[in-house]
PDB file of C-alpha atoms (C1' of nucleotides) in Angstrom:
ATOM      1  CA  UNK A  12     -22.679   9.973 -49.600  1.00  0.00           C
ATOM      2  CA  UNK A  13     -21.293   6.694 -48.611  1.00  0.00           C
ATOM      3  CA  UNK A  14     -21.388   3.514 -50.805  1.00  0.00           C
ATOM      4  CA  UNK A  15     -19.583   0.797 -50.095  1.00  0.00           C
ATOM      5  CA  UNK A  16     -15.919   1.824 -50.181  1.00  0.00           C
ATOM      6  CA  UNK A  17     -16.806   4.815 -47.441  1.00  0.00           C
ATOM      7  CA  UNK A  18     -18.974   2.235 -45.193  1.00  0.00           C
ATOM      8  CA  UNK A  19     -16.043  -0.407 -45.209  1.00  0.00           C
ATOM      9  CA  UNK A  20     -13.830   2.190 -44.703  1.00  0.00           C
ATOM     10  CA  UNK A  21     -15.853   3.223 -41.523  1.00  0.00           C
ATOM     11  CA  UNK A  22     -16.306  -0.261 -40.607  1.00  0.00           C
ATOM     12  CA  UNK A  23     -12.716  -1.099 -40.575  1.00  0.00           C
ATOM     13  CA  UNK A  24     -11.879   1.723 -38.170  1.00  0.00           C
ATOM     14  CA  UNK A  25     -15.236   0.431 -35.597  1.00  0.00           C
ATOM     15  CA  UNK A  26     -13.764  -2.895 -35.800  1.00  0.00           C
ATOM     16  CA  UNK A  27     -10.544  -1.717 -34.410  1.00  0.00           C
ATOM     17  CA  UNK A  28     -11.590   0.771 -31.824  1.00  0.00           C
ATOM     18  CA  UNK A  29     -14.953  -0.789 -30.430  1.00  0.00           C
ATOM     19  CA  UNK A  30     -14.778  -4.514 -31.193  1.00  0.00           C
ATOM     20  CA  UNK A  31     -14.702  -6.327 -27.817  1.00  0.00           C
ATOM     21  CA  UNK A  32     -15.753  -3.557 -26.107  1.00  0.00           C
ATOM     22  CA  UNK A  33     -19.155  -3.316 -23.911  1.00  0.00           C
ATOM     23  CA  UNK A  34     -21.835  -1.292 -24.906  1.00  0.00           C
ATOM     24  CA  UNK A  35     -23.020   0.930 -21.913  1.00  0.00           C
ATOM     25  CA  UNK A  36     -26.048   2.954 -23.002  1.00  0.00           C
ATOM     26  CA  UNK A  37     -27.972   3.763 -26.205  1.00  0.00           C
ATOM     27  CA  UNK A  38     -29.244   7.023 -26.222  1.00  0.00           C
ATOM     28  CA  UNK A  39     -31.977   8.577 -28.755  1.00  0.00           C
ATOM     29  CA  UNK A  40     -32.474  12.310 -28.741  1.00  0.00           C
ATOM     30  CA  UNK A  41     -35.556  14.078 -29.481  1.00  0.00           C
ATOM     31  CA  UNK A  42     -35.066  15.029 -33.292  1.00  0.00           C
ATOM     32  CA  UNK A  43     -33.807  11.318 -34.618  1.00  0.00           C
ATOM     33  CA  UNK A  44     -33.929  10.222 -37.661  1.00  0.00           C
ATOM     34  CA  UNK A  45     -37.212  10.613 -39.747  1.00  0.00           C
ATOM     35  CA  UNK A  46     -37.734   6.972 -39.289  1.00  0.00           C
ATOM     36  CA  UNK A  47     -37.106   6.515 -35.552  1.00  0.00           C
ATOM     37  CA  UNK A  48     -35.133   3.314 -34.639  1.00  0.00           C
ATOM     38  CA  UNK A  49     -37.117   1.022 -32.382  1.00  0.00           C
ATOM     39  CA  UNK A  50     -35.627   2.651 -28.747  1.00  0.00           C
ATOM     40  CA  UNK A  51     -36.889  -0.669 -27.094  1.00  0.00           C
ATOM     41  CA  UNK A  52     -34.876  -3.107 -28.891  1.00  0.00           C
ATOM     42  CA  UNK A  53     -31.696  -0.485 -28.974  1.00  0.00           C
ATOM     43  CA  UNK A  54     -31.530  -0.722 -25.299  1.00  0.00           C
ATOM     44  CA  UNK A  55     -31.889  -4.112 -25.111  1.00  0.00           C
ATOM     45  CA  UNK A  56     -28.415  -4.122 -26.457  1.00  0.00           C
ATOM     46  CA  UNK A  57     -27.226  -2.263 -23.605  1.00  0.00           C
ATOM     47  CA  UNK A  58     -25.029  -4.506 -21.170  1.00  0.00           C
ATOM     48  CA  UNK A  59     -24.047  -6.752 -24.108  1.00  0.00           C
ATOM     49  CA  UNK A  60     -20.572  -7.064 -25.807  1.00  0.00           C
ATOM     50  CA  UNK A  61     -19.610  -6.116 -29.109  1.00  0.00           C
ATOM     51  CA  UNK A  62     -18.479  -9.317 -30.942  1.00  0.00           C
ATOM     52  CA  UNK A  63     -18.210  -8.108 -34.647  1.00  0.00           C
ATOM     53  CA  UNK A  64     -18.480  -5.020 -36.439  1.00  0.00           C
ATOM     54  CA  UNK A  65     -19.400  -6.461 -40.447  1.00  0.00           C
ATOM     55  CA  UNK A  66     -20.731  -4.760 -43.562  1.00  0.00           C
ATOM     56  CA  UNK A  67     -23.654  -5.827 -46.087  1.00  0.00           C
ATOM     57  CA  UNK A  68     -24.076  -3.286 -49.111  1.00  0.00           C
ATOM     58  CA  UNK A  69     -24.001  -0.083 -47.437  1.00  0.00           C
ATOM     59  CA  UNK A  70     -25.207  -1.327 -44.202  1.00  0.00           C
ATOM     60  CA  UNK A  71     -23.000  -1.947 -41.127  1.00  0.00           C
ATOM     61  CA  UNK A  72     -23.733  -4.423 -38.738  1.00  0.00           C
ATOM     62  CA  UNK A  73     -22.781  -4.490 -35.012  1.00  0.00           C
ATOM     63  CA  UNK A  74     -23.237  -7.973 -33.755  1.00  0.00           C
ATOM     64  CA  UNK A  75     -23.785  -8.110 -29.611  1.00  0.00           C
ATOM     65  CA  UNK A  76     -24.314 -11.591 -29.536  1.00  0.00           C
ATOM     66  CA  UNK A  77     -27.434 -13.051 -28.101  1.00  0.00           C
ATOM     67  CA  UNK A  78     -28.615  -9.970 -27.649  1.00  0.00           C
ATOM     68  CA  UNK A  79     -29.112  -9.030 -30.960  1.00  0.00           C
ATOM     69  CA  UNK A  80     -27.852  -7.145 -33.781  1.00  0.00           C
ATOM     70  CA  UNK A  81     -27.813  -3.159 -34.861  1.00  0.00           C
ATOM     71  CA  UNK A  82     -27.850  -1.871 -38.264  1.00  0.00           C
ATOM     72  CA  UNK A  83     -27.068   0.999 -39.508  1.00  0.00           C
ATOM     73  CA  UNK A  84     -26.975   3.200 -42.617  1.00  0.00           C
ATOM     74  CA  UNK A  85     -25.433   6.473 -43.604  1.00  0.00           C
ATOM     75  CA  UNK A  86     -28.358   7.940 -45.594  1.00  0.00           C
ATOM     76  CA  UNK A  87     -26.859  10.710 -47.850  1.00  0.00           C
ATOM     77  CA  UNK A  88     -25.643  12.850 -45.087  1.00  0.00           C
ATOM     78  CA  UNK A  89     -24.386  10.217 -42.020  1.00  0.00           C
ATOM     79  CA  UNK A  90     -21.483  10.522 -40.485  1.00  0.00           C
ATOM     80  CA  UNK A  91     -20.055   8.119 -37.660  1.00  0.00           C
ATOM     81  CA  UNK A  92     -17.755   9.411 -35.577  1.00  0.00           C
ATOM     82  CA  UNK A  93     -15.662   8.366 -32.587  1.00  0.00           C
ATOM     83  CA  UNK A  94     -15.950  11.252 -29.724  1.00  0.00           C
ATOM     84  CA  UNK A  95     -13.963  12.087 -26.822  1.00  0.00           C
ATOM     85  CA  UNK A  96     -15.887  12.746 -23.555  1.00  0.00           C
ATOM     86  CA  UNK A  97     -18.220  15.239 -23.414  1.00  0.00           C
ATOM     87  CA  UNK A  98     -17.973  16.263 -27.517  1.00  0.00           C
ATOM     88  CA  UNK A  99     -21.011  16.489 -28.805  1.00  0.00           C
ATOM     89  CA  UNK A 100     -22.395  17.783 -32.617  1.00  0.00           C
ATOM     90  CA  UNK A 101     -24.624  19.808 -34.124  1.00  0.00           C
ATOM     91  CA  UNK A 102     -27.141  16.714 -35.377  1.00  0.00           C
ATOM     92  CA  UNK A 103     -26.588  13.718 -33.629  1.00  0.00           C
ATOM     93  CA  UNK A 104     -29.217  11.344 -34.250  1.00  0.00           C
ATOM     94  CA  UNK A 105     -27.847   8.419 -32.135  1.00  0.00           C
ATOM     95  CA  UNK A 106     -25.586   7.908 -29.287  1.00  0.00           C
ATOM     96  CA  UNK A 107     -23.756   4.809 -28.435  1.00  0.00           C
ATOM     97  CA  UNK A 108     -21.566   4.707 -25.628  1.00  0.00           C
ATOM     98  CA  UNK A 109     -19.059   1.946 -25.180  1.00  0.00           C
ATOM     99  CA  UNK A 110     -16.471   1.022 -22.439  1.00  0.00           C
ATOM    100  CA  UNK A 111     -13.821   2.366 -24.688  1.00  0.00           C
ATOM    101  CA  UNK A 112     -15.467   5.282 -26.064  1.00  0.00           C
ATOM    102  CA  UNK A 113     -18.324   7.078 -27.601  1.00  0.00           C
ATOM    103  CA  UNK A 114     -19.585   6.645 -31.199  1.00  0.00           C
ATOM    104  CA  UNK A 115     -22.053   9.224 -32.207  1.00  0.00           C
ATOM    105  CA  UNK A 116     -23.965   9.301 -35.488  1.00  0.00           C
ATOM    106  CA  UNK A 117     -24.047  12.401 -36.957  1.00  0.00           C
ATOM    107  CA  UNK A 118     -26.683  13.115 -39.566  1.00  0.00           C
ATOM    108  CA  UNK A 119     -28.147  16.412 -40.616  1.00  0.00           C
ATOM    109  CA  UNK A 120     -30.243  15.165 -43.605  1.00  0.00           C
ATOM    110  CA  UNK A 121     -31.921  12.745 -41.230  1.00  0.00           C
ATOM    111  CA  UNK A 122     -31.975  10.234 -43.518  1.00  0.00           C
ATOM    112  CA  UNK A 123     -30.052   7.638 -42.063  1.00  0.00           C
ATOM    113  CA  UNK A 124     -31.160   4.535 -39.924  1.00  0.00           C
ATOM    114  CA  UNK A 125     -30.446   2.347 -37.268  1.00  0.00           C
ATOM    115  CA  UNK A 126     -32.520  -0.748 -36.960  1.00  0.00           C
ATOM    116  CA  UNK A 127     -32.347  -4.628 -36.157  1.00  0.00           C
ATOM    117  CA  UNK A 128     -32.946  -6.179 -39.732  1.00  0.00           C
ATOM    118  CA  UNK A 129     -31.686  -6.053 -43.475  1.00  0.00           C
ATOM    119  CA  UNK A 130     -33.854  -5.565 -46.536  1.00  0.00           C
ATOM    120  CA  UNK A 131     -33.410  -7.880 -49.063  1.00  0.00           C
ATOM    121  CA  UNK A 132     -30.204  -7.037 -50.871  1.00  0.00           C
ATOM    122  CA  UNK A 133     -28.404  -8.630 -54.090  1.00  0.00           C
ATOM    123  CA  UNK A 134     -24.726 -10.161 -54.121  1.00  0.00           C
ATOM    124  CA  UNK A 135     -21.748  -8.569 -52.355  1.00  0.00           C
ATOM    125  CA  UNK A 136     -19.929  -7.026 -55.564  1.00  0.00           C
ATOM    126  CA  UNK A 137     -16.409  -7.782 -53.797  1.00  0.00           C
ATOM    127  CA  UNK A 138     -17.733 -11.444 -52.422  1.00  0.00           C
ATOM    128  CA  UNK A 139     -17.452 -14.867 -54.588  1.00  0.00           C
ATOM    129  CA  UNK A 140     -21.190 -14.738 -55.641  1.00  0.00           C
ATOM    130  CA  UNK A 141     -21.209 -12.186 -57.299  1.00  0.00           C
ATOM    131  CA  UNK A 142     -19.641 -13.142 -60.920  1.00  0.00           C
ATOM    132  CA  UNK A 143     -20.079 -12.196 -64.597  1.00  0.00           C
ATOM    133  CA  UNK A 144     -22.755 -15.064 -65.098  1.00  0.00           C
ATOM    134  CA  UNK A 145     -24.807 -13.834 -61.940  1.00  0.00           C
ATOM    135  CA  UNK A 146     -24.765 -10.510 -63.223  1.00  0.00           C
ATOM    136  CA  UNK A 147     -25.656 -11.151 -66.573  1.00  0.00           C
ATOM    137  CA  UNK A 148     -28.723 -13.360 -64.802  1.00  0.00           C
ATOM    138  CA  UNK A 149     -29.630 -10.000 -62.828  1.00  0.00           C
ATOM    139  CA  UNK A 150     -29.999  -8.122 -65.897  1.00  0.00           C
ATOM    140  CA  UNK A 151     -31.347 -10.539 -68.387  1.00  0.00           C
ATOM    141  CA  UNK A 152     -34.802  -8.708 -69.532  1.00  0.00           C
ATOM    142  CA  UNK A 153     -34.361  -5.433 -67.798  1.00  0.00           C
ATOM    143  CA  UNK A 154     -35.467  -2.410 -69.975  1.00  0.00           C
ATOM    144  CA  UNK A 155     -34.172   0.103 -67.302  1.00  0.00           C
ATOM    145  CA  UNK A 156     -31.278   2.070 -67.586  1.00  0.00           C
ATOM    146  CA  UNK A 157     -27.800  -0.058 -66.834  1.00  0.00           C
ATOM    147  CA  UNK A 158     -27.211   2.725 -64.386  1.00  0.00           C
ATOM    148  CA  UNK A 159     -30.588   2.829 -62.625  1.00  0.00           C
ATOM    149  CA  UNK A 160     -29.995  -1.290 -62.390  1.00  0.00           C
ATOM    150  CA  UNK A 161     -26.611  -1.291 -61.002  1.00  0.00           C
ATOM    151  CA  UNK A 162     -28.177   1.409 -58.349  1.00  0.00           C
ATOM    152  CA  UNK A 163     -30.817  -0.940 -57.489  1.00  0.00           C
ATOM    153  CA  UNK A 164     -29.299  -2.698 -54.168  1.00  0.00           C
ATOM    154  CA  UNK A 165     -31.009  -6.326 -55.164  1.00  0.00           C
ATOM    155  CA  UNK A 166     -28.871  -6.185 -58.408  1.00  0.00           C
ATOM    156  CA  UNK A 167     -25.567  -5.620 -56.563  1.00  0.00           C
ATOM    157  CA  UNK A 168     -25.416  -4.468 -52.777  1.00  0.00           C
ATOM    158  CA  UNK A 169     -23.108  -1.093 -52.638  1.00  0.00           C
ATOM    159  CA  UNK A 170     -23.035   0.741 -55.889  1.00  0.00           C
ATOM    160  CA  UNK A 171     -24.425   4.350 -55.517  1.00  0.00           C
ATOM    161  CA  UNK A 172     -24.207   6.964 -57.865  1.00  0.00           C
ATOM    162  CA  UNK A 173     -20.118   7.617 -57.672  1.00  0.00           C
ATOM    163  CA  UNK A 174     -19.280   4.370 -58.297  1.00  0.00           C
ATOM    164  CA  UNK A 175     -21.613   3.200 -60.651  1.00  0.00           C
ATOM    165  CA  UNK A 176     -20.537   6.130 -62.630  1.00  0.00           C
ATOM    166  CA  UNK A 177     -16.761   5.249 -62.661  1.00  0.00           C
ATOM    167  CA  UNK A 178     -17.864   1.785 -63.197  1.00  0.00           C
ATOM    168  CA  UNK A 179     -19.558   2.442 -66.383  1.00  0.00           C
ATOM    169  CA  UNK A 180     -17.032   4.460 -67.882  1.00  0.00           C
ATOM    170  CA  UNK A 181     -14.540   1.857 -66.836  1.00  0.00           C
ATOM    171  CA  UNK A 182     -16.265  -0.445 -68.996  1.00  0.00           C
ATOM    172  CA  UNK A 183     -16.745   1.658 -71.751  1.00  0.00           C
ATOM    173  CA  UNK A 184     -20.852   1.642 -71.547  1.00  0.00           C
ATOM    174  CA  UNK A 185     -23.245   4.370 -71.605  1.00  0.00           C
ATOM    175  CA  UNK A 186     -25.417   4.775 -68.580  1.00  0.00           C
ATOM    176  CA  UNK A 187     -28.761   4.658 -70.595  1.00  0.00           C
ATOM    177  CA  UNK A 188     -27.803   1.655 -72.565  1.00  0.00           C
ATOM    178  CA  UNK A 189     -30.966  -0.827 -71.659  1.00  0.00           C
ATOM    179  CA  UNK A 190     -29.822  -3.035 -69.080  1.00  0.00           C
ATOM    180  CA  UNK A 191     -31.027  -6.377 -70.513  1.00  0.00           C
ATOM    181  CA  UNK A 192     -29.315  -5.660 -73.922  1.00  0.00           C
ATOM    182  CA  UNK A 193     -25.464  -5.255 -73.004  1.00  0.00           C
ATOM    183  CA  UNK A 194     -23.553  -7.774 -74.808  1.00  0.00           C
ATOM    184  CA  UNK A 195     -21.950 -10.876 -73.199  1.00  0.00           C
ATOM    185  CA  UNK A 196     -18.573  -8.336 -73.734  1.00  0.00           C
ATOM    186  CA  UNK A 197     -19.835  -5.446 -72.220  1.00  0.00           C
ATOM    187  CA  UNK A 198     -21.596  -7.405 -69.328  1.00  0.00           C
ATOM    188  CA  UNK A 199     -17.825  -8.954 -68.219  1.00  0.00           C
ATOM    189  CA  UNK A 200     -16.742  -5.926 -68.838  1.00  0.00           C
ATOM    190  CA  UNK A 201     -18.779  -4.288 -66.331  1.00  0.00           C
ATOM    191  CA  UNK A 202     -18.406  -6.893 -63.820  1.00  0.00           C
ATOM    192  CA  UNK A 203     -14.916  -6.504 -63.881  1.00  0.00           C
ATOM    193  CA  UNK A 204     -15.136  -2.706 -63.690  1.00  0.00           C
ATOM    194  CA  UNK A 205     -17.202  -2.868 -60.775  1.00  0.00           C
ATOM    195  CA  UNK A 206     -15.150  -5.032 -58.482  1.00  0.00           C
ATOM    196  CA  UNK A 207     -12.065  -3.042 -59.307  1.00  0.00           C
ATOM    197  CA  UNK A 208     -13.528   0.598 -58.996  1.00  0.00           C
ATOM    198  CA  UNK A 209     -14.561  -0.633 -55.377  1.00  0.00           C
ATOM    199  CA  UNK A 210     -11.421  -2.232 -54.625  1.00  0.00           C
ATOM    200  CA  UNK A 211      -9.605   1.061 -55.397  1.00  0.00           C
ATOM    201  CA  UNK A 212     -12.232   3.114 -53.246  1.00  0.00           C
ATOM    202  CA  UNK A 213     -11.435   0.770 -50.324  1.00  0.00           C
ATOM    203  CA  UNK A 214      -7.965   0.929 -50.991  1.00  0.00           C
ATOM    204  CA  UNK A 215      -7.991   4.619 -50.822  1.00  0.00           C
ATOM    205  CA  UNK A 216     -10.373   4.745 -47.905  1.00  0.00           C
ATOM    206  CA  UNK A 217     -13.384   6.196 -49.962  1.00  0.00           C
ATOM    207  CA  UNK A 218     -14.533   9.534 -51.562  1.00  0.00           C
ATOM    208  CA  UNK A 219     -14.233  12.632 -50.033  1.00  0.00           C
ATOM    209  CA  UNK A 220     -15.107  15.437 -53.120  1.00  0.00           C
ATOM    210  CA  UNK A 221     -15.936  18.409 -50.936  1.00  0.00           C
ATOM    211  CA  UNK A 222     -15.446  19.916 -47.510  1.00  0.00           C
ATOM    212  CA  UNK A 223     -18.493  18.889 -46.220  1.00  0.00           C
ATOM    213  CA  UNK A 224     -18.267  15.192 -47.492  1.00  0.00           C
ATOM    214  CA  UNK A 225     -17.022  11.892 -46.010  1.00  0.00           C
ATOM    215  CA  UNK A 226     -14.997  11.538 -43.093  1.00  0.00           C
ATOM    216  CA  UNK A 227     -13.992   8.071 -41.422  1.00  0.00           C
ATOM    217  CA  UNK A 228     -14.864   7.844 -37.595  1.00  0.00           C
ATOM    218  CA  UNK A 229     -11.415   9.539 -36.683  1.00  0.00           C
ATOM    219  CA  UNK A 230     -12.117  12.795 -38.775  1.00  0.00           C
ATOM    220  CA  UNK A 231      -9.609  11.335 -41.864  1.00  0.00           C
ATOM    221  CA  UNK A 232     -10.987  12.102 -45.337  1.00  0.00           C
ATOM    222  CA  UNK A 233     -10.514   9.662 -48.207  1.00  0.00           C
ATOM    223  CA  UNK A 234      -8.450   9.821 -51.356  1.00  0.00           C
ATOM    224  CA  UNK A 235     -10.319   7.951 -54.216  1.00  0.00           C
ATOM    225  CA  UNK A 236     -11.526  11.530 -55.353  1.00  0.00           C
ATOM    226  CA  UNK A 237      -7.851  11.674 -56.981  1.00  0.00           C
ATOM    227  CA  UNK A 238      -8.828   8.635 -59.193  1.00  0.00           C
ATOM    228  CA  UNK A 239     -12.012   9.442 -60.096  1.00  0.00           C
ATOM    229  CA  UNK A 240     -12.383   9.521 -64.047  1.00  0.00           C
ATOM    230  CA  UNK A 241     -15.768  10.747 -64.421  1.00  0.00           C
ATOM    231  CA  UNK A 242     -17.834  11.957 -61.487  1.00  0.00           C
ATOM    232  CA  UNK A 243     -18.007  15.559 -60.821  1.00  0.00           C
ATOM    233  CA  UNK A 244     -15.480  16.275 -63.531  1.00  0.00           C
ATOM    234  CA  UNK A 245     -15.656  18.115 -66.916  1.00  0.00           C
ATOM    235  CA  UNK A 246     -13.576  16.086 -68.669  1.00  0.00           C
ATOM    236  CA  UNK A 247     -12.356  12.350 -68.538  1.00  0.00           C
ATOM    237  CA  UNK A 248      -8.664  11.480 -68.318  1.00  0.00           C
ATOM    238  CA  UNK A 249      -8.004  11.618 -72.171  1.00  0.00           C
ATOM    239  CA  UNK A 250      -9.359  14.843 -72.197  1.00  0.00           C
ATOM    240  CA  UNK A 251     -12.672  14.199 -73.784  1.00  0.00           C
ATOM    241  CA  UNK A 252     -15.676  16.863 -72.388  1.00  0.00           C
ATOM    242  CA  UNK A 253     -18.107  14.884 -70.472  1.00  0.00           C
ATOM    243  CA  UNK A 254     -22.024  15.228 -71.347  1.00  0.00           C
ATOM    244  CA  UNK A 255     -24.904  14.468 -68.770  1.00  0.00           C
ATOM    245  CA  UNK A 256     -27.578  12.363 -69.908  1.00  0.00           C
ATOM    246  CA  UNK A 257     -30.816  14.536 -71.189  1.00  0.00           C
ATOM    247  CA  UNK A 258     -32.642  13.096 -68.674  1.00  0.00           C
ATOM    248  CA  UNK A 259     -31.682  12.154 -64.934  1.00  0.00           C
ATOM    249  CA  UNK A 260     -31.518   8.510 -64.404  1.00  0.00           C
ATOM    250  CA  UNK A 261     -32.616   6.341 -61.049  1.00  0.00           C
ATOM    251  CA  UNK A 262     -33.202  10.079 -60.151  1.00  0.00           C
ATOM    252  CA  UNK A 263     -30.008  11.443 -60.288  1.00  0.00           C
ATOM    253  CA  UNK A 264     -27.773  13.281 -62.698  1.00  0.00           C
ATOM    254  CA  UNK A 265     -25.802  10.929 -65.054  1.00  0.00           C
ATOM    255  CA  UNK A 266     -22.281  12.060 -66.389  1.00  0.00           C
ATOM    256  CA  UNK A 267     -20.504   9.958 -68.915  1.00  0.00           C
ATOM    257  CA  UNK A 268     -17.973  10.356 -71.878  1.00  0.00           C
ATOM    258  CA  UNK A 269     -19.721  10.302 -75.501  1.00  0.00           C
ATOM    259  CA  UNK A 270     -16.218   8.943 -76.822  1.00  0.00           C
ATOM    260  CA  UNK A 271     -14.621   6.614 -74.294  1.00  0.00           C
ATOM    261  CA  UNK A 272     -18.488   4.728 -73.433  1.00  0.00           C
ATOM    262  CA  UNK A 273     -20.835   3.317 -76.253  1.00  0.00           C
TER     263      UNK A 273
ATOM    264  C1'  DA B  16     -42.881  -7.942 -62.096  1.00  0.00           C
ATOM    265  C1'  DA B  17     -40.474  -3.811 -63.325  1.00  0.00           C
ATOM    266  C1'  DG B  18     -39.945   0.771 -63.612  1.00  0.00           C
ATOM    267  C1'  DC B  19     -41.146   5.197 -62.452  1.00  0.00           C
ATOM    268  C1'  DC B  20     -41.657   9.180 -59.074  1.00  0.00           C
ATOM    269  C1'  DA B  21     -42.752  11.819 -55.130  1.00  0.00           C
ATOM    270  C1'  DA B  22     -41.162  12.421 -50.853  1.00  0.00           C
ATOM    271  C1'  DC B  23     -38.339  11.716 -46.710  1.00  0.00           C
ATOM    272  C1'  DC B  24     -35.119  16.141 -44.424  1.00  0.00           C
ATOM    273  C1'  DT B  25     -31.804  19.972 -44.465  1.00  0.00           C
ATOM    274  C1'  DG B  26     -27.791  22.815 -45.522  1.00  0.00           C
ATOM    275  C1'  DG B  27     -24.723  24.914 -49.100  1.00  0.00           C
ATOM    276  C1'  DA B  28     -24.156  27.265 -53.540  1.00  0.00           C
ATOM    277  C1'  DC B  29     -25.633  30.221 -56.595  1.00  0.00           C
ATOM    278  C1'  DG B  30     -28.400  34.339 -58.676  1.00  0.00           C
ATOM    279  C1'  DC B  31     -30.598  38.652 -58.486  1.00  0.00           C
TER     280       DC B  31
ATOM    281  C1'  DT C  19     -27.122  41.210 -46.164  1.00  0.00           C
ATOM    282  C1'  DG C  20     -31.212  38.581 -47.454  1.00  0.00           C
ATOM    283  C1'  DC C  21     -34.124  36.029 -49.945  1.00  0.00           C
ATOM    284  C1'  DG C  22     -35.520  32.217 -53.389  1.00  0.00           C
ATOM    285  C1'  DT C  23     -33.904  28.142 -56.300  1.00  0.00           C
ATOM    286  C1'  DC C  24     -31.838  24.608 -56.893  1.00  0.00           C
ATOM    287  C1'  DC C  25     -29.095  20.370 -55.898  1.00  0.00           C
ATOM    288  C1'  DA C  26     -27.003  17.107 -52.997  1.00  0.00           C
ATOM    289  C1'  DG C  27     -23.441  10.672 -52.321  1.00  0.00           C
ATOM    290  C1'  DG C  28     -29.965   7.006 -50.620  1.00  0.00           C
ATOM    291  C1'  DT C  29     -33.980   4.505 -49.703  1.00  0.00           C
ATOM    292  C1'  DT C  30     -38.988   3.821 -50.116  1.00  0.00           C
ATOM    293  C1'  DG C  31     -43.727   3.442 -50.674  1.00  0.00           C
ATOM    294  C1'  DG C  32     -47.715   3.801 -54.209  1.00  0.00           C
ATOM    295  C1'  DC C  33     -48.899   3.836 -58.418  1.00  0.00           C
ATOM    296  C1'  DT C  34     -48.902   2.490 -63.678  1.00  0.00           C
TER     297       DT C  34
END
DNA sequence: AAGCCAACCTGGACGC
DNA sequence: TGCGTCCAGGTTGGCT
């Protein structure tokens, strides 16, 4: 579910509501993520002050000063929520109790993660080091479909199926095109499209496509779904029927507009 | 090295 | 109503 704009939306709420507070305790239920978090390292964070809530790609980074850092990844179905006292949820995998409120990590599918380190990630797409030139360099020589490359977090950090799909449409590039063979014009258009589609996603508070989808920690849905051009639609905004690629790309179904995208 | 694919889980939608 | 099948917004590890 959550890609960069959703994670950024969560980050802003957590920053506003929890930053500066003290972590009183950490609880890991018996049934947690399928990769259990390192409980000892997590417990060591208790008593610390939450100095900042940052984001790197799709990861949230909660910094507790000298005590360490906690990285959270929401996986497919993860949701962070600020809960009233006593309230529980049906699939709680981690509970962080702060002096100013409880943060529950709910995750039915258990693909989410809590850890103390990050994997190697490509540049932040909204940061300065991500340029059309750096994108060209990352794609050079790649024979995989461009959409697979965009969802590779070591190429650029934060795109998943929705925003990769939307960026490719906005740039007029078909998802199955060989990544290393885009023209310079197409690469530049794609770079611009990635940034604009993510900025729009952030500005609209993320994408909430159906009832079970993304909600921020206060239970509020996003509004990007109203701005989507391809994902989950049958026709693009110019009325052309959308197609799905013959085979999945990067393991997932891929929609595109045969008229707008070449 | 790069690319492909199965595996990791659960729940909801759909067809019969 | 119940059962089987397919699908889902992500990442990883193993194999070629």
